[in-house]
Short mmCIF file of C-alpha atoms in Angstrom, two decimals:
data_model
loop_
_atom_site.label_atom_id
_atom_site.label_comp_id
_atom_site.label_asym_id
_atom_site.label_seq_id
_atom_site.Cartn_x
_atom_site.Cartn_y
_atom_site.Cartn_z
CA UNK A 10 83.60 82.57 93.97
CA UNK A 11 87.05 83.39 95.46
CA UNK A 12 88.71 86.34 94.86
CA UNK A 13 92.34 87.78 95.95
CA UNK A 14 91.77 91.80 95.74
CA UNK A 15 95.38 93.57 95.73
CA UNK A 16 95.00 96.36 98.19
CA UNK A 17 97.08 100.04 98.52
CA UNK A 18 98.20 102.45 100.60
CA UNK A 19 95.86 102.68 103.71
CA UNK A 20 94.05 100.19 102.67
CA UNK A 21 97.36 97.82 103.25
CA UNK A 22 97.67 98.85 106.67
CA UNK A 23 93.43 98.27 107.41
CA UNK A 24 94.19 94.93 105.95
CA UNK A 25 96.68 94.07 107.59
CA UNK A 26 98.36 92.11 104.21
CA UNK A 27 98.87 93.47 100.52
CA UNK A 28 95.79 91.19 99.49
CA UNK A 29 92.22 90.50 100.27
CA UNK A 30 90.64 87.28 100.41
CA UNK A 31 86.59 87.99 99.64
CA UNK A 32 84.31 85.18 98.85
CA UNK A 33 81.45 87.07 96.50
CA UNK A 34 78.55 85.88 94.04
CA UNK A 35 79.11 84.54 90.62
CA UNK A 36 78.88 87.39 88.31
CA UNK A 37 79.53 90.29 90.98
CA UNK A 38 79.81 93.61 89.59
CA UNK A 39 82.47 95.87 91.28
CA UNK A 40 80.38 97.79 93.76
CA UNK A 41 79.50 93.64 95.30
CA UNK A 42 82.77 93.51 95.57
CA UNK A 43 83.48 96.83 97.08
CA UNK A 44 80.28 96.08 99.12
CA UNK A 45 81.49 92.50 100.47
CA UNK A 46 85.27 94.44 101.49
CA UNK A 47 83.30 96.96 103.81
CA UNK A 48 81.61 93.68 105.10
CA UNK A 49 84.71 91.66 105.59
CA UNK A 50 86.81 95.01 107.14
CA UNK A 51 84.28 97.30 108.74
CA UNK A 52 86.61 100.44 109.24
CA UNK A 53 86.14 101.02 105.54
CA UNK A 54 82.68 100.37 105.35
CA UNK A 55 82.21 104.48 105.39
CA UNK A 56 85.08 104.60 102.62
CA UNK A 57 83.98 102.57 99.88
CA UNK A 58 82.30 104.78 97.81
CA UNK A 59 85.84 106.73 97.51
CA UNK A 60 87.94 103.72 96.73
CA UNK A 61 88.29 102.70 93.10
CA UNK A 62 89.20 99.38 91.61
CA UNK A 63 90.98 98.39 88.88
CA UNK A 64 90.25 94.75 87.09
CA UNK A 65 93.21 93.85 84.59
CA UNK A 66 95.18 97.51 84.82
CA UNK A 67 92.11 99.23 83.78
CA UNK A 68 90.06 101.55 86.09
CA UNK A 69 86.53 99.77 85.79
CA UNK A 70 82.84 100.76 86.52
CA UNK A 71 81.11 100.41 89.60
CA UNK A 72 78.42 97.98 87.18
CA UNK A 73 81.30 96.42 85.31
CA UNK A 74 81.32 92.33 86.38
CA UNK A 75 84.17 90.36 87.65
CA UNK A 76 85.18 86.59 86.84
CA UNK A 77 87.85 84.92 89.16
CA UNK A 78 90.91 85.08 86.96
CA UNK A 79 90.58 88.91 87.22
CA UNK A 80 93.26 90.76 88.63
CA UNK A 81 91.79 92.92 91.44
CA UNK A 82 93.11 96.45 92.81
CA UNK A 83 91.68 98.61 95.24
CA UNK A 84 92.94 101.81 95.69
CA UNK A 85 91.97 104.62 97.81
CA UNK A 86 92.94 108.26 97.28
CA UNK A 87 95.84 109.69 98.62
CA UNK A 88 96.93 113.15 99.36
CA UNK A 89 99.95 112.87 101.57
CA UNK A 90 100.92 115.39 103.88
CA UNK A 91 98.72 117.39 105.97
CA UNK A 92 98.24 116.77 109.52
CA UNK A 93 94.39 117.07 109.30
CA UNK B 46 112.84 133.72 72.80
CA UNK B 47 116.83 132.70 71.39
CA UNK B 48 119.36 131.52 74.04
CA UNK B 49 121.84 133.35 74.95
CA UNK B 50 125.69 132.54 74.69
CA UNK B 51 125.72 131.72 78.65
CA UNK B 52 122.62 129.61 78.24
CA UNK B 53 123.76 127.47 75.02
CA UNK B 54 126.73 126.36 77.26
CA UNK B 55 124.69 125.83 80.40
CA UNK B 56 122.01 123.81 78.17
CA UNK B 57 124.53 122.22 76.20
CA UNK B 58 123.64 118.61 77.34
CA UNK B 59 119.83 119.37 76.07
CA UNK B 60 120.97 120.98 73.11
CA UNK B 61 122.77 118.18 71.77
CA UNK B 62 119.94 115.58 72.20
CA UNK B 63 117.49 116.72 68.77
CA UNK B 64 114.33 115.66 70.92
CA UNK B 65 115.30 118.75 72.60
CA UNK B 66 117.51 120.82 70.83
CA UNK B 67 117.70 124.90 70.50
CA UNK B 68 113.72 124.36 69.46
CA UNK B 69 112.93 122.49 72.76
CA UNK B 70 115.11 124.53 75.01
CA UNK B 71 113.44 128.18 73.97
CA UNK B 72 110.08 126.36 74.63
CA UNK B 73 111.12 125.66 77.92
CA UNK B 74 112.56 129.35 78.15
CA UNK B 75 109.36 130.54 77.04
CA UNK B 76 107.17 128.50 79.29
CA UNK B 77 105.69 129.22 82.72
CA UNK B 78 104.68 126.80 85.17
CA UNK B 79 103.12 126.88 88.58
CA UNK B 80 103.76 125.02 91.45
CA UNK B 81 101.39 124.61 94.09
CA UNK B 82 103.37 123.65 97.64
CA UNK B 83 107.06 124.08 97.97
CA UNK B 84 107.58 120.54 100.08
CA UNK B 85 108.06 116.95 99.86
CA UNK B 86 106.96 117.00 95.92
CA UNK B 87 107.41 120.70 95.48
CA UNK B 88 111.29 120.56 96.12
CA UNK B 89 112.49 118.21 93.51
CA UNK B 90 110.03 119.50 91.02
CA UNK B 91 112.00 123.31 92.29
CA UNK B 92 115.50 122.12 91.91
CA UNK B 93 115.12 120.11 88.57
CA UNK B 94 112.39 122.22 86.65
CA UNK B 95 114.39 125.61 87.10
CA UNK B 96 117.92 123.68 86.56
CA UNK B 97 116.03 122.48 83.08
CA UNK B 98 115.49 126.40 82.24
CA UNK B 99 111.63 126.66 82.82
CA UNK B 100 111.32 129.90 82.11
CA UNK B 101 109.19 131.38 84.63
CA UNK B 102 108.37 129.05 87.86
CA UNK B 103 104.79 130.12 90.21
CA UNK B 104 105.52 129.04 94.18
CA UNK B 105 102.69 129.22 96.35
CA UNK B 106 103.24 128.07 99.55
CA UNK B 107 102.75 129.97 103.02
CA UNK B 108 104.36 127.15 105.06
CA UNK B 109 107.53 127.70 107.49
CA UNK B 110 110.77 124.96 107.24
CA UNK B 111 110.30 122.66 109.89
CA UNK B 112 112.79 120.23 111.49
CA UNK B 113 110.50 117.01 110.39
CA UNK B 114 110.31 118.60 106.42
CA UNK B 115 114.77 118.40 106.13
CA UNK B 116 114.38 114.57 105.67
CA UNK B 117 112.57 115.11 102.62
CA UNK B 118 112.27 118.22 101.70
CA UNK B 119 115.28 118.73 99.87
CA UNK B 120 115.24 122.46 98.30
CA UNK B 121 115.46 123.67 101.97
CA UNK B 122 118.58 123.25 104.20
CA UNK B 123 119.00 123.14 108.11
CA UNK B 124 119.90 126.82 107.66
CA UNK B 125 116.82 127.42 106.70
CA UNK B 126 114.56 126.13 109.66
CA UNK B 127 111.96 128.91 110.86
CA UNK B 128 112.15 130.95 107.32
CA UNK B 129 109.29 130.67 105.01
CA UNK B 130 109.90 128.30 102.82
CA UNK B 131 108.65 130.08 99.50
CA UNK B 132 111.97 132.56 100.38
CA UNK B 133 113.94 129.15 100.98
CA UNK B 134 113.33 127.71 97.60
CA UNK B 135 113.39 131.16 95.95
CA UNK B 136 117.13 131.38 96.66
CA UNK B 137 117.43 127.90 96.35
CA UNK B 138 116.62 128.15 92.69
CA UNK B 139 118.41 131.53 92.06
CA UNK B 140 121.40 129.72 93.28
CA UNK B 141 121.18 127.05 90.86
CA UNK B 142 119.97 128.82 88.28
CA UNK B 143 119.54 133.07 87.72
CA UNK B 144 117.88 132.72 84.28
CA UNK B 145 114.88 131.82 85.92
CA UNK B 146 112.17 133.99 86.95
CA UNK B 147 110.43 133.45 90.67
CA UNK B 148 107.11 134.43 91.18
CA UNK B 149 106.01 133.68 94.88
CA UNK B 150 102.03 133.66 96.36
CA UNK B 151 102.89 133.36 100.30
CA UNK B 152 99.15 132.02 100.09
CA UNK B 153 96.88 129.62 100.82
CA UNK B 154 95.45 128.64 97.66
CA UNK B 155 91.72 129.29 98.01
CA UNK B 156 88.90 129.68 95.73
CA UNK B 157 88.66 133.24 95.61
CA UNK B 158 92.59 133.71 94.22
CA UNK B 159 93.00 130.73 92.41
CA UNK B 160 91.51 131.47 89.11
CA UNK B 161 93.76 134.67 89.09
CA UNK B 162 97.21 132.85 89.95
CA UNK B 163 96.64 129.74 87.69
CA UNK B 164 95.14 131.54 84.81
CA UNK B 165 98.75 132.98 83.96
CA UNK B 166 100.83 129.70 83.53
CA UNK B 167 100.76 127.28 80.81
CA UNK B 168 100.80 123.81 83.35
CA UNK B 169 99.57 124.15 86.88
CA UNK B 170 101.55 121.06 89.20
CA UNK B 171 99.72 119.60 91.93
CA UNK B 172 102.72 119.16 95.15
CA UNK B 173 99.77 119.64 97.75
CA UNK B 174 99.09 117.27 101.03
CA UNK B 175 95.34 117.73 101.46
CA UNK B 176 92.23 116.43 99.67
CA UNK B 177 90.30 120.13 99.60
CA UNK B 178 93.28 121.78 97.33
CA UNK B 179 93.68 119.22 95.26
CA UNK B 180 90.03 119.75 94.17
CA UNK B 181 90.80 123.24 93.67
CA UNK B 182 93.85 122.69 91.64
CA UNK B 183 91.39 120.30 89.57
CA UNK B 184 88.68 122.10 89.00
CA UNK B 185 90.55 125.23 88.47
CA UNK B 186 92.81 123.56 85.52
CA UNK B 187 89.50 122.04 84.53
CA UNK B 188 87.68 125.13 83.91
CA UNK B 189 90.68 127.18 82.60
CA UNK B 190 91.70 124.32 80.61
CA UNK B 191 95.35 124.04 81.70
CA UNK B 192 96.81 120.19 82.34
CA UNK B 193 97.13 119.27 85.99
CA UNK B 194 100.12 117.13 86.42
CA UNK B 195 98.95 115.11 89.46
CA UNK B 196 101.26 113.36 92.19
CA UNK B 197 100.92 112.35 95.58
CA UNK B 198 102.73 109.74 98.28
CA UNK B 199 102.14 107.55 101.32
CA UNK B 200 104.44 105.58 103.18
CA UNK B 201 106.15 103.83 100.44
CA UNK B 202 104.02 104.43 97.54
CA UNK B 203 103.20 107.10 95.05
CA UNK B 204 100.63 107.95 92.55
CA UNK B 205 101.37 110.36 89.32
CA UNK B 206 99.12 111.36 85.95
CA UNK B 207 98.85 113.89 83.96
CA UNK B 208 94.82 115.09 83.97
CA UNK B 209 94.15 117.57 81.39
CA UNK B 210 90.54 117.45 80.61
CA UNK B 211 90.91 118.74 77.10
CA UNK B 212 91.97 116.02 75.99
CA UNK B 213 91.28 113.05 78.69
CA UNK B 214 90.26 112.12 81.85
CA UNK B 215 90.59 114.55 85.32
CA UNK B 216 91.18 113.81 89.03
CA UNK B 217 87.04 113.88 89.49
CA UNK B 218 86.77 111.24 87.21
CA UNK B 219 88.77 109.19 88.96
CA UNK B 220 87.78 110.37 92.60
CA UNK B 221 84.67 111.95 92.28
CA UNK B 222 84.15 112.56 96.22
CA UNK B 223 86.67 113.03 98.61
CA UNK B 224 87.09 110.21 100.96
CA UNK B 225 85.97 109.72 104.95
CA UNK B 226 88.34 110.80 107.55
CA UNK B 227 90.03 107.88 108.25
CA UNK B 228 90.09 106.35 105.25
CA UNK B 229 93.29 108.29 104.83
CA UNK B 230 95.57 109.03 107.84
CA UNK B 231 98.00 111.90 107.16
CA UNK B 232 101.58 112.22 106.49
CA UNK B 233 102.05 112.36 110.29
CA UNK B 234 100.67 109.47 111.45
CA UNK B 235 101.41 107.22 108.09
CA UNK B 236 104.77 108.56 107.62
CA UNK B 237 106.61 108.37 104.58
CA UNK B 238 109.84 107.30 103.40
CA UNK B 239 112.00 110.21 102.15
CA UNK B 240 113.00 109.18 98.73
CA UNK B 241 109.90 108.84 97.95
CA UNK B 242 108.11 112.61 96.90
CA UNK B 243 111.79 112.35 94.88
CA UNK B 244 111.01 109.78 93.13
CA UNK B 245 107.28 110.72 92.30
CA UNK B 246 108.07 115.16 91.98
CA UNK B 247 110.98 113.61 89.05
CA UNK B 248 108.04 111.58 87.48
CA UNK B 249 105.74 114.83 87.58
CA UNK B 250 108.88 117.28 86.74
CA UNK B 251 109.24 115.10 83.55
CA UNK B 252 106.18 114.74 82.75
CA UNK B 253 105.70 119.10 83.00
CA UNK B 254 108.85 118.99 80.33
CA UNK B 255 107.58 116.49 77.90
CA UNK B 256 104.25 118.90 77.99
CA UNK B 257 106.18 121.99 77.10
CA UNK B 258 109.07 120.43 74.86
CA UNK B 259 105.96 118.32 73.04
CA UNK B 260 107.53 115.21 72.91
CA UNK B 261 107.35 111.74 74.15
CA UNK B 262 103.33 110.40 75.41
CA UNK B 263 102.26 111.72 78.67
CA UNK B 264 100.55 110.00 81.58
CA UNK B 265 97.38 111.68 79.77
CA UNK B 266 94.73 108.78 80.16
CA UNK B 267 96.92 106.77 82.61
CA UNK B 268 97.53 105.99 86.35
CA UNK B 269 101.18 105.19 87.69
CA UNK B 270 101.37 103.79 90.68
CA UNK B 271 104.85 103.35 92.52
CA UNK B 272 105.72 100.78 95.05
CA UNK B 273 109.29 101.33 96.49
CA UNK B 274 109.39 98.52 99.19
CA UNK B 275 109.17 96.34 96.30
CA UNK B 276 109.94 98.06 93.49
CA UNK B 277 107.25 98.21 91.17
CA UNK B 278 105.99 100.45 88.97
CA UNK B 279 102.25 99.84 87.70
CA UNK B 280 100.58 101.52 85.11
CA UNK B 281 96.76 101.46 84.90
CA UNK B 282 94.11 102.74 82.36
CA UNK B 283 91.68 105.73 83.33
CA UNK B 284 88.66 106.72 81.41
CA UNK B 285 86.84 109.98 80.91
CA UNK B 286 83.40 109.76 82.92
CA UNK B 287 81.04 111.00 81.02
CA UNK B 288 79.21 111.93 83.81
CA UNK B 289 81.96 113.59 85.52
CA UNK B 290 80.55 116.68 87.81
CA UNK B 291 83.51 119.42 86.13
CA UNK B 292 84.39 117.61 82.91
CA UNK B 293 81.30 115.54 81.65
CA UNK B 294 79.03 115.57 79.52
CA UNK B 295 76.65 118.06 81.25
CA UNK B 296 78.70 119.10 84.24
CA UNK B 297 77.34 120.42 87.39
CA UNK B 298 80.08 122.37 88.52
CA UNK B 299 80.50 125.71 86.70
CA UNK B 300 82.95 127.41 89.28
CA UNK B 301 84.67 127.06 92.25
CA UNK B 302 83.10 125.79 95.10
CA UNK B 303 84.23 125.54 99.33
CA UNK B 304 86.50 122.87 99.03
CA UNK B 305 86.42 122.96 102.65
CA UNK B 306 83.19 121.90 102.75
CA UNK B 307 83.01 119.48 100.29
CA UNK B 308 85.75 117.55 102.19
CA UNK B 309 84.11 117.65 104.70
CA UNK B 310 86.51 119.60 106.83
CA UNK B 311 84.84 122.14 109.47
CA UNK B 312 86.78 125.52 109.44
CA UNK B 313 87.06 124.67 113.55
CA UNK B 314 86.87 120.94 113.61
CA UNK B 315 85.65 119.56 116.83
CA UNK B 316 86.76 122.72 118.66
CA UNK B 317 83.79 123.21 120.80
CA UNK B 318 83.28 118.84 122.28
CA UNK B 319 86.80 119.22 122.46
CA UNK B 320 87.38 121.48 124.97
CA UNK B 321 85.14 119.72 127.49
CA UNK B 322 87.27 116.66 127.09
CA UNK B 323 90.75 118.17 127.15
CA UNK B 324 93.25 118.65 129.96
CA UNK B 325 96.41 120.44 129.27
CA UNK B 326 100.21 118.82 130.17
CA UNK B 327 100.62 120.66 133.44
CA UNK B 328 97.08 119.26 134.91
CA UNK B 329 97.94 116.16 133.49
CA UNK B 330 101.56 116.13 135.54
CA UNK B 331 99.94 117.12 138.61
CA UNK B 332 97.37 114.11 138.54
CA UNK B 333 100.01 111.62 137.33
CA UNK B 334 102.16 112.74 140.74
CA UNK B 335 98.93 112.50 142.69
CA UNK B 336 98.50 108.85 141.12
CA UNK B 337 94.97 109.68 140.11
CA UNK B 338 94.73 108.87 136.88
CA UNK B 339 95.23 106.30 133.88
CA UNK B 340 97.23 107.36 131.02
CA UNK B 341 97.05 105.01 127.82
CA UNK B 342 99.27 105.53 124.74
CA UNK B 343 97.20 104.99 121.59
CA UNK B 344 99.70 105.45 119.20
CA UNK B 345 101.55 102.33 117.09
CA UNK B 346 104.43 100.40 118.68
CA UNK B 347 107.05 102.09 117.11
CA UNK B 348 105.63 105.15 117.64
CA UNK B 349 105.73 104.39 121.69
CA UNK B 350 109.78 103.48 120.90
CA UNK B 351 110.32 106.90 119.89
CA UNK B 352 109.21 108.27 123.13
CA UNK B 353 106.41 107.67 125.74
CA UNK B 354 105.34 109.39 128.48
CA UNK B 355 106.26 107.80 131.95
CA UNK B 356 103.59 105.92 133.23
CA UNK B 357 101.28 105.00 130.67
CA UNK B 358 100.06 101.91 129.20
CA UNK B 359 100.16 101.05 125.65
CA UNK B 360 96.54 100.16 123.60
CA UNK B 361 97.14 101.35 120.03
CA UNK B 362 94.35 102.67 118.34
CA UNK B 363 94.16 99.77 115.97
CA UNK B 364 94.28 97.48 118.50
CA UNK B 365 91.56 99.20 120.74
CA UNK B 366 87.81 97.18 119.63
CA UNK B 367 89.85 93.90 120.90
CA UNK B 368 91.48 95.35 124.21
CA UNK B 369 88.70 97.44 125.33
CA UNK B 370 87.98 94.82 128.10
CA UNK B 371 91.68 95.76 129.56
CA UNK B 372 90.24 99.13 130.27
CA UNK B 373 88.30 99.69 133.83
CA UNK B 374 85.62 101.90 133.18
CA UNK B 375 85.81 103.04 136.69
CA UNK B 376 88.81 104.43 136.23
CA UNK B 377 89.91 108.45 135.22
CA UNK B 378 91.42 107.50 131.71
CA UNK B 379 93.29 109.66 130.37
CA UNK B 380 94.34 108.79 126.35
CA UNK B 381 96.94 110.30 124.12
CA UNK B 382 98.70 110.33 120.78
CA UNK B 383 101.62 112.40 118.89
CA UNK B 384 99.34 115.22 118.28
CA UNK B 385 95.57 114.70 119.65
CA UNK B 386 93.79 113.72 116.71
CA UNK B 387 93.87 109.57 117.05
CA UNK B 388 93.45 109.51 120.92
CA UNK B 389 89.95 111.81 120.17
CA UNK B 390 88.87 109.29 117.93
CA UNK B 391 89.82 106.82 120.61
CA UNK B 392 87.95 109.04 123.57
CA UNK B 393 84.69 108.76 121.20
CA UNK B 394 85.04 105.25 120.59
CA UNK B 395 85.31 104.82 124.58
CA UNK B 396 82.40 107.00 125.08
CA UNK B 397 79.79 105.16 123.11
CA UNK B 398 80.87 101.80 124.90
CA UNK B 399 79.89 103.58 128.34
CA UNK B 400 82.79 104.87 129.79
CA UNK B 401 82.28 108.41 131.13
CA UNK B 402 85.39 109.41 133.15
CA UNK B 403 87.48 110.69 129.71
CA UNK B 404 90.08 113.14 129.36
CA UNK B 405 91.88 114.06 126.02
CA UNK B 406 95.61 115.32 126.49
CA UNK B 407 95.79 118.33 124.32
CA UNK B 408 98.30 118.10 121.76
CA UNK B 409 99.13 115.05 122.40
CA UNK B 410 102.88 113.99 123.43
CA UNK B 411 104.51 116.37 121.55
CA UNK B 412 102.63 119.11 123.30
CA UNK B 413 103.55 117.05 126.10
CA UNK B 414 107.31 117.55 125.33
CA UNK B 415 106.95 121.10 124.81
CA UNK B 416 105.42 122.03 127.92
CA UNK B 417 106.33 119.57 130.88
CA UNK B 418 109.41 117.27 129.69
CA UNK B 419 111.80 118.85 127.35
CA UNK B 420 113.98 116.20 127.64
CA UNK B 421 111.44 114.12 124.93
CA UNK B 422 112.29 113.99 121.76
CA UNK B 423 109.98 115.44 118.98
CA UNK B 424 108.73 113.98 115.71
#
């Protein structure tokens, strides 16, 4: 199935667009989806285990399952600041 | 504590409202709050928290004013460049308000001191700009069992909450490991738009007063995020993880550990390969005016319209896995950024597709400007 994943902060800029456009497995949970987004944009592939998603305003599981109607965030940490 | 006759008149505005009232106002004369970082999100938080009559305000910050902090940074003035900024804000907020007691830690906050500085406030506020404090300022609150009122900003956006693990979720159980390098460029190279530690220190400043005045419902439990290029505020849902490392059900961590560390920041990153790799300005000038050399720019477009150094040729990082072919490997290259961070990770990313004749200009442009072409501007 299709799905449109809203990205955030740095992950905006890796994207190059406010969305993503990920074609994943009926049924996916949330770490396939994080999974197929390291797979479609390969300078996060390291980062995914630190970026969370949200399904329908709600912070969800890395088992929890997706449908296509969900609405899809990812959003990485951010600190701001530091020159590290 | 009662008001005094001078404070009734300078709280008036509270006073009058009942959410607040005489009640609310001695609570916030009574309270004590801490403050870690005196910058972007630590200057509103400064100007409105001690105008408010917080009774007794923590700074820890060791920084100096900089130039680049005025154009957010709004508790220090252009007067004030080169002075530490913890003595900055401290007359800053006797200024606007005398009632208010200052305690400043010119300190990095570490884990060997920050049990002893948070344990004597009643709401710790996270203002910092790196990932290894804001674990500490976590797990600290966490295991003294103080709330943590949580911002942070990039760019345009902003994040705030309120974790307090007594009674919901905390920053591990939303991140519960710190993220790659790269994953999350820094203030310097993502820039952010001024307004914007305003708008999200306000959210965190109110949040620190609805916590001591008892009214209203925190951000306890929930995420705002803050979009100002188009002007959205989003609210999302956090749980407690019940298998949270600090605040689960059988946690793992029962102090403080090296945040460092667990970032996985080295306390000398990279010193050692860099070295080999690095050629200073003035070598650099001499082998551009001997024409031996290749200089590339791997900054962002509008960072090269800022300044660029005379001579070079633009590949931004970003850009670099599709215009590697561009690149002679035959060539002396020598790569650069603003500061000598990106144009490392470019050297590396040269290296492993065979090129062997590298150089790294140390400290980038602006060391650049500093040492061979004053007439550059900084940023």
């Amino acid at each position: 199935m299709h799905v449109q994943a809203k990205v955030f902060a740095s992950l905006k800029q890796i994207v190059g667009a406010p969305a993503a456009a990920l074609e994943v497995p009926e049924g996916c949970s949330v770490r396939e989806l994080l999974l197929a987004f390291g797979k479609a944009f390969p300078r996060v592939r390291e980062g995914i285990g630190a970026i969370r998603v949200a399904v329908n305003d709600e912070y969800a599981t890395a088992e929890q399952t997706i449908e296509e109607t969900d609405i899809i965030a990812l959003i990485p940490p951010v600190s701001g600041g530091a020159d590290v | 504590m009662p008001l005094t006759k001078d404070e009734v008149l300078r709280y008036s505005r509270h006073l009058i409202m009942p959410e607040v009232g005489v009640e609310g106002q001695e609570k916030l004369k009574e309270a004590s709050v801490l403050l870690i970082g005196t910058g972007g999100l630590g200057a509103p938080l400064c100007l409105y928290l001690s105008a408010a009559g917080v009774g007794r305000l923590g700074l820890v910050d060791f920084d100096v004013v900089d130039f680049t902090n005025l154009q957010r940074q709004v508790i220090h003035g252009t007067k004030d460049v080169g002075r530490p900024k913890l003595q900055s804000a401290t007359d800053r907020i006797a200024d606007i308000n005398p009632e208010v007691q200052v305690d400043g830690y010119e300190t990095r906050l570490t884990s060997e001191n920050a049990m002893d500085i948070l344990r004597n406030y009643d709401i710790v506020i996270d203002g910092t700009d790196n990932f290894p404090t804001r674990y500490l300022v976590n797990d600290a609150c966490v295991l003294l069992g103080k709330p943590n009122v949580y911002g942070s900003i990039f760019r345009f956006e902003g994040q705030a909450s309120v974790f307090d693990a007594t009674r919901g979720p905390c920053y591990r159980c939303l991140y519960n490991e710190p993220p790659p390098p790269g994953l999350v460029p820094s203030c310097a190279e993502g820039g952010v738009l001024g307004i914007l530690p305003g708008i999200i220190g306000l959210i965190q400043a109110t949040e620190a007063i609805k916590l001591i005045i008892g009214k209203g419902t925190p951000l306890i439990g929930r995420f705002l995020r803050f979009d100002a290029l188009e002007m959205k505020f989003q609210e999302l849902k956090l749980r407690k993880d019940p298998n949270c490392p600090i605040c689960g059900e059988n946690p793992t961590i029962k102090e403080l550990i090296d945040y460092n560390e667990f970032c996985g920041i080295q306390p000398t990153p990279e010193v050692e390969e860099d070295t080999a790799v690095e050629i200073t300005p003035e070598d650099l000038k001499d082998r551009l005016d001997r024409g031996e050399v290749l200089l590339v720019d791997v900054r962002e477009p509008h960072e090269w319209d800022i300044c660029h150094i005379e001579g070079a040729r633009l590949i931004p990082l970003s850009e670099f896995t599709q215009r590697l072919h561009e690149l002679d490997s035959a060539s002396n290259i020598v790569l650069y950024c603003h500061k000598g961070q990106r144009s490392l990770r470019a050297l590396r990313f040269l290296e492993k597709a065979g090129f062997r004749k590298l150089w790294n200009l140390k400290g980038g442009i602006n060391e650049w400007a500093l040492s061979v072409n004053p007439d550059l501007p900084r940023y």
